[in-house]
XYZ file of N, CA and C in Angstrom:
735
model
N 16.154 105.061 108.524
C 16.625 105.008 107.147
C 17.778 104.024 107.042
N 17.870 103.321 105.937
C 18.941 102.370 105.729
C 19.311 102.312 104.247
N 20.456 101.694 103.931
C 20.906 101.685 102.534
C 19.906 100.994 101.613
N 19.775 101.523 100.406
C 18.938 100.895 99.394
C 19.689 99.709 98.801
N 18.992 98.793 98.125
C 19.688 97.688 97.456
C 20.760 98.179 96.480
N 20.494 99.284 95.770
C 21.492 99.817 94.832
C 22.730 100.299 95.578
N 22.545 100.943 96.727
C 23.690 101.414 97.513
C 24.485 100.241 98.076
N 23.786 99.204 98.528
C 24.492 98.025 99.035
C 25.284 97.369 97.906
N 24.680 97.280 96.725
C 25.383 96.678 95.591
C 26.640 97.467 95.244
N 26.542 98.792 95.225
C 27.729 99.612 94.931
C 28.786 99.443 96.015
N 28.351 99.288 97.271
C 29.292 99.102 98.375
C 30.011 97.766 98.249
N 29.275 96.702 97.960
C 29.892 95.389 97.823
C 30.812 95.325 96.612
N 30.473 96.053 95.557
C 31.258 96.005 94.323
C 32.458 96.943 94.329
N 32.580 97.777 95.347
C 33.551 98.869 95.317
C 34.991 98.412 95.137
N 35.335 97.227 95.647
C 36.702 96.753 95.490
C 37.381 96.385 96.788
N 36.632 96.435 97.908
C 37.204 96.088 99.204
C 37.002 94.622 99.558
N 36.291 93.883 98.718
C 35.963 92.491 98.989
C 36.486 91.594 97.864
N 36.821 90.352 98.177
C 37.258 89.429 97.121
C 36.118 89.117 96.165
N 36.474 88.836 94.916
C 35.473 88.531 93.896
C 35.976 87.401 93.024
N 35.029 86.690 92.420
C 35.369 85.686 91.412
C 34.581 86.006 90.159
N 35.135 85.627 89.023
C 34.490 85.891 87.735
C 34.073 84.588 87.079
N 32.862 84.586 86.562
C 32.370 83.507 85.716
C 32.415 84.048 84.285
N 33.311 83.520 83.472
C 33.559 84.064 82.141
C 32.941 83.159 81.090
N 32.275 83.769 80.145
C 31.555 83.013 79.118
C 32.466 82.014 78.410
N 31.972 80.781 78.293
C 32.660 79.722 77.547
C 33.999 79.323 78.159
N 34.184 79.627 79.458
C 35.435 79.275 80.119
C 35.127 78.559 81.432
N 36.000 77.632 81.852
C 35.806 77.002 83.156
C 36.059 78.020 84.258
N 35.488 77.809 85.387
C 35.647 78.783 86.483
C 34.951 78.267 87.720
N 34.745 79.134 88.693
C 35.025 80.575 88.682
C 36.515 80.886 88.873
N 36.886 82.130 88.519
C 38.271 82.572 88.582
C 38.393 83.787 89.499
N 39.282 83.753 90.507
C 39.487 84.942 91.349
C 39.988 86.123 90.517
N 39.481 87.315 90.811
C 39.891 88.513 90.083
C 40.131 89.663 91.053
N 41.046 90.550 90.647
C 41.254 91.795 91.393
C 40.451 92.878 90.680
N 39.715 93.667 91.457
C 38.828 94.635 90.815
C 38.572 95.824 91.730
N 38.100 96.906 91.112
C 37.481 98.038 91.800
C 36.354 98.519 90.892
N 35.594 99.498 91.354
C 34.640 100.166 90.473
C 34.977 101.642 90.398
N 34.722 102.243 89.239
C 34.986 103.673 89.083
C 33.772 104.479 89.539
N 33.797 105.778 89.330
C 32.742 106.659 89.826
C 31.384 106.362 89.199
N 31.370 105.736 88.025
C 30.118 105.388 87.352
C 29.671 103.952 87.656
N 30.413 103.263 88.526
C 30.066 101.895 88.867
C 30.588 100.859 87.897
N 31.338 101.285 86.867
C 31.922 100.319 85.940
C 33.047 99.567 86.637
N 33.170 98.283 86.326
C 34.166 97.443 86.985
C 35.493 97.525 86.235
N 36.563 97.740 86.975
C 37.914 97.709 86.427
C 38.611 96.463 86.949
N 39.122 95.648 86.044
C 39.799 94.404 86.392
C 41.295 94.559 86.163
N 42.086 94.263 87.177
C 43.544 94.298 87.060
C 44.024 92.862 86.842
N 44.595 92.615 85.673
C 44.855 91.238 85.233
C 46.311 91.088 84.814
N 47.005 90.028 85.282
C 48.359 89.741 84.765
C 48.312 89.556 83.250
N 49.242 90.181 82.570
C 49.204 90.188 81.106
C 49.314 88.787 80.513
N 50.081 87.932 81.160
C 50.222 86.543 80.709
C 49.621 85.652 81.790
N 48.702 84.817 81.413
C 48.117 83.926 82.405
C 46.736 83.464 81.995
N 46.161 82.631 82.851
C 44.872 82.017 82.563
C 43.761 83.046 82.423
N 43.752 84.038 83.327
C 42.671 85.024 83.308
C 42.721 85.875 82.043
N 43.913 86.314 81.661
C 44.042 87.106 80.435
C 43.574 86.293 79.221
N 43.903 85.008 79.222
C 43.461 84.162 78.116
C 41.946 84.001 78.096
N 41.345 83.878 79.290
C 39.891 83.719 79.359
C 39.167 84.977 78.911
N 39.773 86.144 79.144
C 39.143 87.413 78.781
C 39.398 87.809 77.332
N 40.193 87.024 76.621
C 40.462 87.340 75.218
C 39.187 87.125 74.399
N 38.733 88.155 73.691
C 37.460 88.026 72.940
C 37.543 86.950 71.876
N 36.416 86.329 71.617
C 36.334 85.371 70.530
C 36.375 86.113 69.204
N 36.679 85.427 68.157
C 36.799 86.038 66.827
C 35.529 86.816 66.482
N 35.730 88.038 66.009
C 34.613 88.884 65.619
C 34.071 89.750 66.729
N 34.589 89.593 67.956
C 34.143 90.409 69.098
C 35.297 91.241 69.623
N 34.957 92.332 70.318
C 35.998 93.141 70.957
C 35.845 93.172 72.470
N 34.923 92.360 73.020
C 34.775 92.266 74.468
C 34.316 90.857 74.834
N 34.273 90.595 76.133
C 33.945 89.256 76.622
C 32.892 89.347 77.719
N 31.881 88.492 77.643
C 30.828 88.477 78.650
C 31.313 87.766 79.911
N 30.959 88.338 81.053
C 31.305 87.706 82.324
C 30.349 88.152 83.421
N 30.372 87.412 84.511
C 29.595 87.744 85.701
C 30.554 87.803 86.880
N 30.529 88.926 87.602
C 31.352 89.080 88.795
C 30.505 88.704 90.005
N 31.009 87.808 90.819
C 30.311 87.270 91.986
C 31.037 87.748 93.236
N 30.333 88.532 94.075
C 30.963 89.136 95.249
C 30.097 88.883 96.480
N 30.697 88.288 97.497
C 30.009 88.039 98.763
C 30.530 88.996 99.825
N 29.629 89.449 100.679
C 30.047 90.293 101.786
C 30.870 89.481 102.784
N 31.852 90.132 103.382
C 32.618 89.563 104.483
C 32.334 90.434 105.706
N 31.485 89.980 106.636
C 31.129 90.804 107.791
C 32.359 91.176 108.614
N 32.349 92.356 109.237
C 33.529 92.813 109.976
C 33.802 92.012 111.243
N 32.766 91.446 111.857
C 32.910 90.667 113.081
C 32.211 89.320 112.906
N 32.618 88.358 113.723
C 31.996 87.035 113.642
C 30.510 87.095 113.959
N 30.108 88.058 114.798
C 28.700 88.183 115.188
C 27.915 89.140 114.297
N 28.570 89.701 113.280
C 27.910 90.680 112.405
C 27.075 89.983 111.336
N 25.883 90.503 111.055
C 25.100 89.938 109.955
C 25.730 90.283 108.606
N 25.530 89.409 107.638
C 26.062 89.646 106.299
C 25.135 90.570 105.511
N 25.737 91.398 104.653
C 24.941 92.227 103.751
C 24.445 91.436 102.553
N 24.974 90.246 102.359
C 24.498 89.414 101.262
C 25.530 89.213 100.163
N 25.046 89.160 98.955
C 25.868 88.774 97.803
C 25.325 89.466 96.557
N 26.215 89.827 95.647
C 25.773 90.427 94.388
C 26.412 89.709 93.206
N 25.702 89.777 92.083
C 26.234 89.343 90.800
C 26.141 90.534 89.850
N 27.269 90.929 89.293
C 27.321 92.037 88.342
C 27.687 91.458 86.984
N 26.792 91.614 86.016
C 26.999 91.033 84.685
C 27.291 92.121 83.665
N 28.091 91.783 82.663
C 28.379 92.749 81.603
C 29.434 92.235 80.657
N 30.072 93.168 79.957
C 31.084 92.834 78.963
C 32.363 93.603 79.282
N 33.477 92.894 79.262
C 34.770 93.495 79.598
C 35.646 93.592 78.360
N 36.333 94.726 78.242
C 37.257 94.942 77.130
C 38.582 95.465 77.676
N 39.652 95.050 77.040
C 40.985 95.486 77.458
C 41.196 96.953 77.087
N 41.823 97.685 77.996
C 42.092 99.106 77.781
C 43.544 99.300 77.349
N 43.739 100.248 76.467
C 45.077 100.544 75.963
C 45.320 102.046 76.011
N 46.593 102.437 75.978
C 46.973 103.838 75.839
C 46.387 104.760 76.886
N 45.828 105.886 76.419
C 45.287 106.896 77.328
C 44.139 106.347 78.168
N 43.337 105.476 77.573
C 42.227 104.886 78.333
C 42.750 104.073 79.502
N 43.802 103.317 79.282
C 44.384 102.506 80.351
C 44.994 103.387 81.438
N 45.660 104.464 81.036
C 46.274 105.354 82.020
C 45.207 106.053 82.867
N 44.127 106.494 82.232
C 43.048 107.142 82.976
C 42.375 106.148 83.923
N 42.171 104.919 83.455
C 41.550 103.903 84.294
C 42.453 103.531 85.469
N 43.767 103.565 85.257
C 44.699 103.267 86.346
C 44.561 104.284 87.476
N 44.330 105.543 87.112
C 44.112 106.569 88.138
C 42.810 106.309 88.892
N 41.778 105.888 88.155
C 40.513 105.537 88.810
C 40.706 104.349 89.753
N 41.473 103.377 89.306
C 41.742 102.196 90.131
C 42.468 102.597 91.418
N 43.439 103.485 91.274
C 44.245 103.908 92.421
C 43.424 104.656 93.466
N 42.308 105.249 93.066
C 41.463 105.934 94.041
C 40.956 104.979 95.113
N 40.790 103.708 94.746
C 40.333 102.699 95.702
C 41.473 101.823 96.192
N 42.359 101.436 95.301
C 43.452 100.519 95.648
C 44.717 100.968 94.932
N 45.537 101.722 95.620
C 46.769 102.257 95.022
C 47.887 101.221 95.120
N 47.703 100.101 94.429
C 48.671 99.011 94.503
C 49.822 99.237 93.525
N 50.954 98.653 93.836
C 52.143 98.837 93.015
C 52.026 98.268 91.617
N 51.167 97.270 91.422
C 51.032 96.661 90.101
C 50.498 97.634 89.060
N 49.886 98.713 89.497
C 49.391 99.709 88.541
C 50.534 100.359 87.773
N 51.722 100.338 88.353
C 52.885 100.917 87.667
C 53.324 100.051 86.489
N 52.828 98.815 86.450
C 53.233 97.887 85.394
C 52.171 97.715 84.315
N 51.164 98.623 84.312
C 50.154 98.562 83.264
C 50.830 98.758 81.899
N 50.510 97.892 80.962
C 51.145 97.938 79.641
C 52.359 97.047 79.544
N 52.829 96.556 80.685
C 53.965 95.635 80.685
C 53.509 94.275 81.211
N 53.648 94.052 82.533
C 53.241 92.752 83.073
C 51.772 92.716 83.490
N 51.099 93.875 83.493
C 49.709 93.959 83.932
C 48.851 94.647 82.879
N 47.562 94.296 82.868
C 46.595 94.933 81.966
C 45.358 95.319 82.757
N 44.652 96.330 82.253
C 43.384 96.736 82.838
C 42.255 96.467 81.846
N 41.172 95.916 82.344
C 39.956 95.699 81.563
C 38.828 96.489 82.218
N 37.970 97.032 81.400
C 36.794 97.735 81.929
C 35.541 96.968 81.540
N 34.714 96.750 82.532
C 33.478 95.992 82.317
C 32.300 96.940 82.366
N 31.566 97.017 81.277
C 30.340 97.799 81.231
C 29.211 96.974 81.855
N 28.550 97.550 82.851
C 27.555 96.808 83.629
C 26.219 96.773 82.897
N 25.688 95.567 82.717
C 24.398 95.395 82.044
C 23.308 94.908 82.995
N 23.696 94.195 84.054
C 22.711 93.604 84.962
C 23.313 93.477 86.351
N 22.503 93.767 87.371
C 22.946 93.642 88.763
C 21.866 92.901 89.535
N 22.276 91.860 90.231
C 21.356 91.109 91.090
C 21.920 91.081 92.507
N 21.018 91.228 93.460
C 21.402 91.283 94.872
C 20.623 90.237 95.650
N 21.333 89.415 96.412
C 20.689 88.363 97.201
C 21.002 88.546 98.682
N 19.957 88.462 99.494
C 20.134 88.490 100.948
C 19.009 87.689 101.588
N 19.393 86.812 102.506
C 18.413 85.969 103.201
C 17.512 85.224 102.212
N 18.154 84.696 101.157
C 17.465 83.897 100.134
C 16.450 84.702 99.324
N 16.530 86.015 99.390
C 15.665 86.872 98.583
C 16.502 87.548 97.512
N 16.096 87.387 96.250
C 16.849 87.935 95.121
C 16.155 89.182 94.586
N 16.927 90.256 94.421
C 16.403 91.527 93.931
C 17.153 91.912 92.658
N 16.412 92.257 91.618
C 17.009 92.786 90.393
C 17.150 94.300 90.548
N 18.345 94.804 90.347
C 18.612 96.225 90.517
C 18.787 96.874 89.151
N 18.078 97.950 88.918
C 18.206 98.668 87.655
C 19.647 99.172 87.500
N 20.295 98.900 86.376
C 21.678 99.345 86.190
C 21.860 100.857 86.349
N 20.834 101.649 85.974
C 20.938 103.097 86.150
C 20.913 103.472 87.628
N 20.080 102.787 88.422
C 20.049 103.037 89.865
C 21.380 102.657 90.495
N 21.929 101.539 90.039
C 23.243 101.103 90.523
C 24.313 102.147 90.207
N 24.305 102.661 88.985
C 25.320 103.629 88.567
C 25.212 104.933 89.346
N 23.977 105.339 89.677
C 23.767 106.605 90.382
C 24.051 106.500 91.874
N 24.004 105.288 92.428
C 24.275 105.104 93.857
C 25.767 105.287 94.127
N 26.101 105.478 95.390
C 27.505 105.611 95.780
C 27.835 104.599 96.866
N 29.075 104.085 96.875
C 29.466 103.133 97.930
C 29.412 103.785 99.298
N 29.188 102.981 100.321
C 29.147 103.518 101.675
C 30.530 104.011 102.081
N 30.643 105.249 102.568
C 31.958 105.807 102.901
C 32.616 105.173 104.126
N 31.851 104.400 104.918
C 32.416 103.798 106.124
C 32.825 102.342 105.925
N 32.507 101.750 104.771
C 32.708 100.305 104.616
C 34.159 99.895 104.807
N 35.091 100.644 104.269
C 36.493 100.242 104.345
C 37.056 100.333 105.756
N 36.416 101.127 106.628
C 36.910 101.290 108.001
C 35.898 100.764 109.014
N 34.904 100.013 108.566
C 33.846 99.549 109.464
C 34.407 98.722 110.618
N 35.321 97.805 110.331
C 35.907 96.986 111.389
C 36.594 97.863 112.434
N 37.406 98.814 111.979
C 38.125 99.690 112.904
C 37.159 100.484 113.782
N 36.076 100.982 113.189
C 35.117 101.775 113.949
C 34.428 100.932 115.016
N 33.981 99.742 114.637
C 33.296 98.877 115.596
C 34.255 98.435 116.704
N 35.485 98.095 116.335
C 36.470 97.677 117.338
C 36.776 98.811 118.305
N 36.873 100.039 117.790
C 37.149 101.186 118.658
C 36.015 101.417 119.652
N 34.772 101.305 119.184
C 33.635 101.461 120.097
C 33.656 100.381 121.172
N 33.972 99.152 120.794
C 33.988 98.046 121.758
C 35.126 98.191 122.768
N 36.260 98.697 122.303
C 37.433 98.799 123.182
C 37.411 100.017 124.093
N 36.810 101.120 123.614
C 36.943 102.374 124.348
C 35.636 103.044 124.746
N 34.531 102.643 124.156
C 33.277 103.373 124.401
C 32.092 102.443 124.645
N 32.355 101.265 125.194
C 31.289 100.288 125.381
C 30.187 100.808 126.300
N 30.552 101.385 127.435
C 29.530 101.841 128.389
C 28.727 103.004 127.829
N 29.385 103.951 127.162
C 28.660 105.086 126.585
C 27.674 104.628 125.502
N 28.118 103.700 124.642
C 27.227 103.208 123.598
C 26.075 102.394 124.184
N 26.360 101.611 125.225
C 25.295 100.832 125.860
C 24.239 101.752 126.456
N 24.684 102.821 127.133
C 23.737 103.775 127.707
C 22.905 104.440 126.617
N 23.562 104.810 125.516
C 22.855 105.471 124.415
C 21.811 104.536 123.808
N 22.200 103.289 123.576
C 21.271 102.327 122.970
C 20.068 102.105 123.872
N 20.306 101.977 125.164
C 19.183 101.772 126.089
C 18.241 102.969 126.086
N 18.803 104.164 126.018
C 17.945 105.362 125.982
C 17.114 105.367 124.699
N 17.741 104.986 123.586
C 17.030 104.995 122.312
C 15.943 103.922 122.252
N 16.211 102.758 122.831
C 15.253 101.663 122.772
C 14.110 101.836 123.777
N 14.373 102.591 124.833
C 13.321 102.840 125.819
C 12.810 101.550 126.442
N 11.493 101.322 126.374
C 10.884 100.163 127.017
C 11.292 98.847 126.368
N 11.823 98.925 125.142
C 12.246 97.689 124.478
C 13.537 97.137 125.067
N 14.285 97.976 125.762
C 15.517 97.523 126.406
C 15.155 96.673 127.625
N 15.862 95.567 127.797
C 15.589 94.651 128.887
C 16.712 94.699 129.917
N 16.398 94.442 131.192
C 17.456 94.367 132.203
C 18.492 93.314 131.815
N 19.741 93.668 131.957
C 20.806 92.738 131.609
C 21.262 92.814 130.177
N 20.561 93.594 129.348
C 21.004 93.759 127.966
C 22.394 94.385 127.922
N 23.244 93.848 127.087
C 24.560 94.435 126.850
C 24.695 94.675 125.353
N 24.168 95.794 124.864
C 24.171 96.048 123.417
C 25.587 96.149 122.862
N 25.802 95.520 121.720
C 27.085 95.596 121.032
C 26.844 95.986 119.584
N 27.582 96.990 119.116
C 27.483 97.400 117.717
C 28.130 96.321 116.857
N 27.386 95.817 115.864
C 27.908 94.748 115.008
C 27.997 95.143 113.536
N 27.319 96.226 113.126
C 27.446 96.753 111.780
C 27.243 98.250 111.820
N 27.851 98.939 110.841
C 27.732 100.394 110.778
C 27.800 100.835 109.324
N 26.971 101.837 108.974
C 27.012 102.421 107.642
C 26.665 103.891 107.757
N 26.539 104.556 106.638
C 26.326 106.004 106.649
C 25.010 106.403 107.304
N 24.049 105.485 107.364
C 22.727 105.817 107.889
C 22.532 105.468 109.362
N 23.376 104.613 109.919
C 23.190 104.215 111.308
C 23.967 102.955 111.623
N 23.539 102.247 112.669
C 24.250 101.041 113.058
C 23.289 99.995 113.594
N 23.764 98.751 113.560
C 22.997 97.613 114.064
C 23.633 97.170 115.371
N 22.795 96.980 116.408
C 23.281 96.490 117.688
C 22.670 95.119 117.949
N 23.444 94.279 118.613
C 22.968 92.952 118.991
C 22.920 92.865 120.509
N 21.825 92.316 121.021
C 21.632 92.135 122.459
C 21.156 90.710 122.668
N 22.101 89.815 122.993
C 21.739 88.413 123.107
C 21.282 87.890 121.760
N 20.053 87.356 121.719
C 19.526 86.841 120.470
C 18.740 87.861 119.677
N 18.678 89.103 120.150
C 17.916 90.141 119.457
C 18.860 91.130 118.802
N 18.338 91.844 117.823
C 19.111 92.918 117.194
C 18.178 94.077 116.876
N 18.746 95.256 116.759
C 17.969 96.459 116.451
C 18.838 97.388 115.625
N 18.197 98.148 114.757
C 18.905 99.139 113.955
C 18.554 100.523 114.462
N 19.576 101.346 114.719
C 19.396 102.719 115.171
C 19.943 103.657 114.108
N 19.174 104.683 113.789
C 19.545 105.605 112.708
C 20.280 106.818 113.251
N 21.217 107.326 112.443
C 21.836 108.610 112.747
C 20.842 109.729 112.416
N 21.015 110.913 112.996
C 20.129 112.035 112.658
C 20.165 112.386 111.170
N 21.288 112.083 110.524
C 21.468 112.349 109.089
C 22.536 111.395 108.583
N 22.586 111.153 107.287
C 23.663 110.312 106.754
C 25.019 110.983 106.949
N 26.023 110.215 107.280
C 27.363 110.767 107.451
C 28.128 110.670 106.136
N 29.094 111.552 105.968
C 29.830 111.614 104.704
C 31.177 110.903 104.747
N 31.770 110.776 105.936
C 33.051 110.091 106.063
C 33.330 109.829 107.538
N 34.519 109.302 107.814
C 34.880 108.941 109.193
C 34.921 110.164 110.097
N 35.436 111.265 109.591
C 35.527 112.479 110.415
C 34.141 113.034 110.729
N 33.254 112.970 109.757
C 31.883 113.416 109.986
C 31.211 112.534 111.030
N 31.479 111.232 110.986
C 30.928 110.318 111.992
C 31.435 110.668 113.383
N 32.734 110.964 113.499
C 33.285 111.327 114.809
C 32.598 112.573 115.360
N 32.344 113.549 114.478
C 31.664 114.775 114.907
C 30.249 114.464 115.384
N 29.567 113.570 114.659
C 28.186 113.242 115.009
C 28.120 112.447 116.311
N 29.091 111.549 116.547
C 29.072 110.708 117.744
C 29.611 111.402 118.983
N 30.269 112.535 118.817
C 30.896 113.200 119.960
C 29.917 113.462 121.109
N 28.720 113.987 120.853
C 27.791 114.207 121.968
C 27.367 112.918 122.665
N 27.413 111.785 121.956
C 27.026 110.511 122.553
C 28.152 109.945 123.402
N 29.376 110.016 122.891
C 30.508 109.395 123.563
C 31.147 110.288 124.612
N 30.868 111.578 124.545
C 31.481 112.522 125.486
C 30.402 113.403 126.116
N 29.406 112.794 126.725
C 28.287 113.550 127.298
C 28.751 114.483 128.411
N 29.726 114.047 129.190
C 30.212 114.884 130.290
C 30.846 116.162 129.735
N 31.615 115.985 128.631
C 32.248 117.155 128.014
C 31.190 118.135 127.529
N 30.152 117.593 126.866
C 29.099 118.449 126.313
C 28.316 119.134 127.421
N 28.056 118.388 128.514
C 27.320 118.987 129.634
C 28.120 120.077 130.309
N 29.457 119.851 130.407
C 30.322 120.859 131.002
C 30.359 122.118 130.163
N 30.387 121.939 128.832
C 30.407 123.088 127.928
C 29.114 123.876 128.025
N 28.005 123.117 128.123
C 26.700 123.783 128.215
C 26.570 124.573 129.504
N 27.188 124.027 130.589
C 27.108 124.742 131.867
C 27.959 126.000 131.820
């Protein structure tokens, strides 16, 4: 099992990766700070005075502005494959009063930055209602239903993926190599040195020379602590065998 395109899109859009905005009738692209809320709507944190705020100002007769958010994956390691790229299209409107305060709390769930304290003064929040989501990987473009995107959830390991992979490489290389060889069986070759290069809630990708393979967890994990519990029998086989004895 592996993430669906909608889950990958929600993961890339979550707010852990840099993004640029293509704004209707404006030159660009323009770097933007963003997160997504629980419904997948994009929240933009924008300096109150500046080029971006001016670009997002609705034209006469409108109360929102059309834009496309462009987000590329940044793999955790140089040898890690990319998850691809997404374009999230919709209309953004500036939030005021109670709406802005509620959105600031949603923003803080992902990025509790100090600029949120200046909402209404030097900073503004805009909410973008998502109308279209496109996902590209390996030159293949997939249109994602906005409802599927909204119902999906970001991967709980994405923000700590680098730390998890680095920890396995630094402290558990031999245990993971043994586990991968057991899982691959006859597909494992003499001299293979499997290295984990990507990880998500459903499993991980290992690279062995010029080959790669995806291994699934017995079940999707819910967070880092759940992953540690699931990996314990793999990384501490001696402990488990001693307990069983």
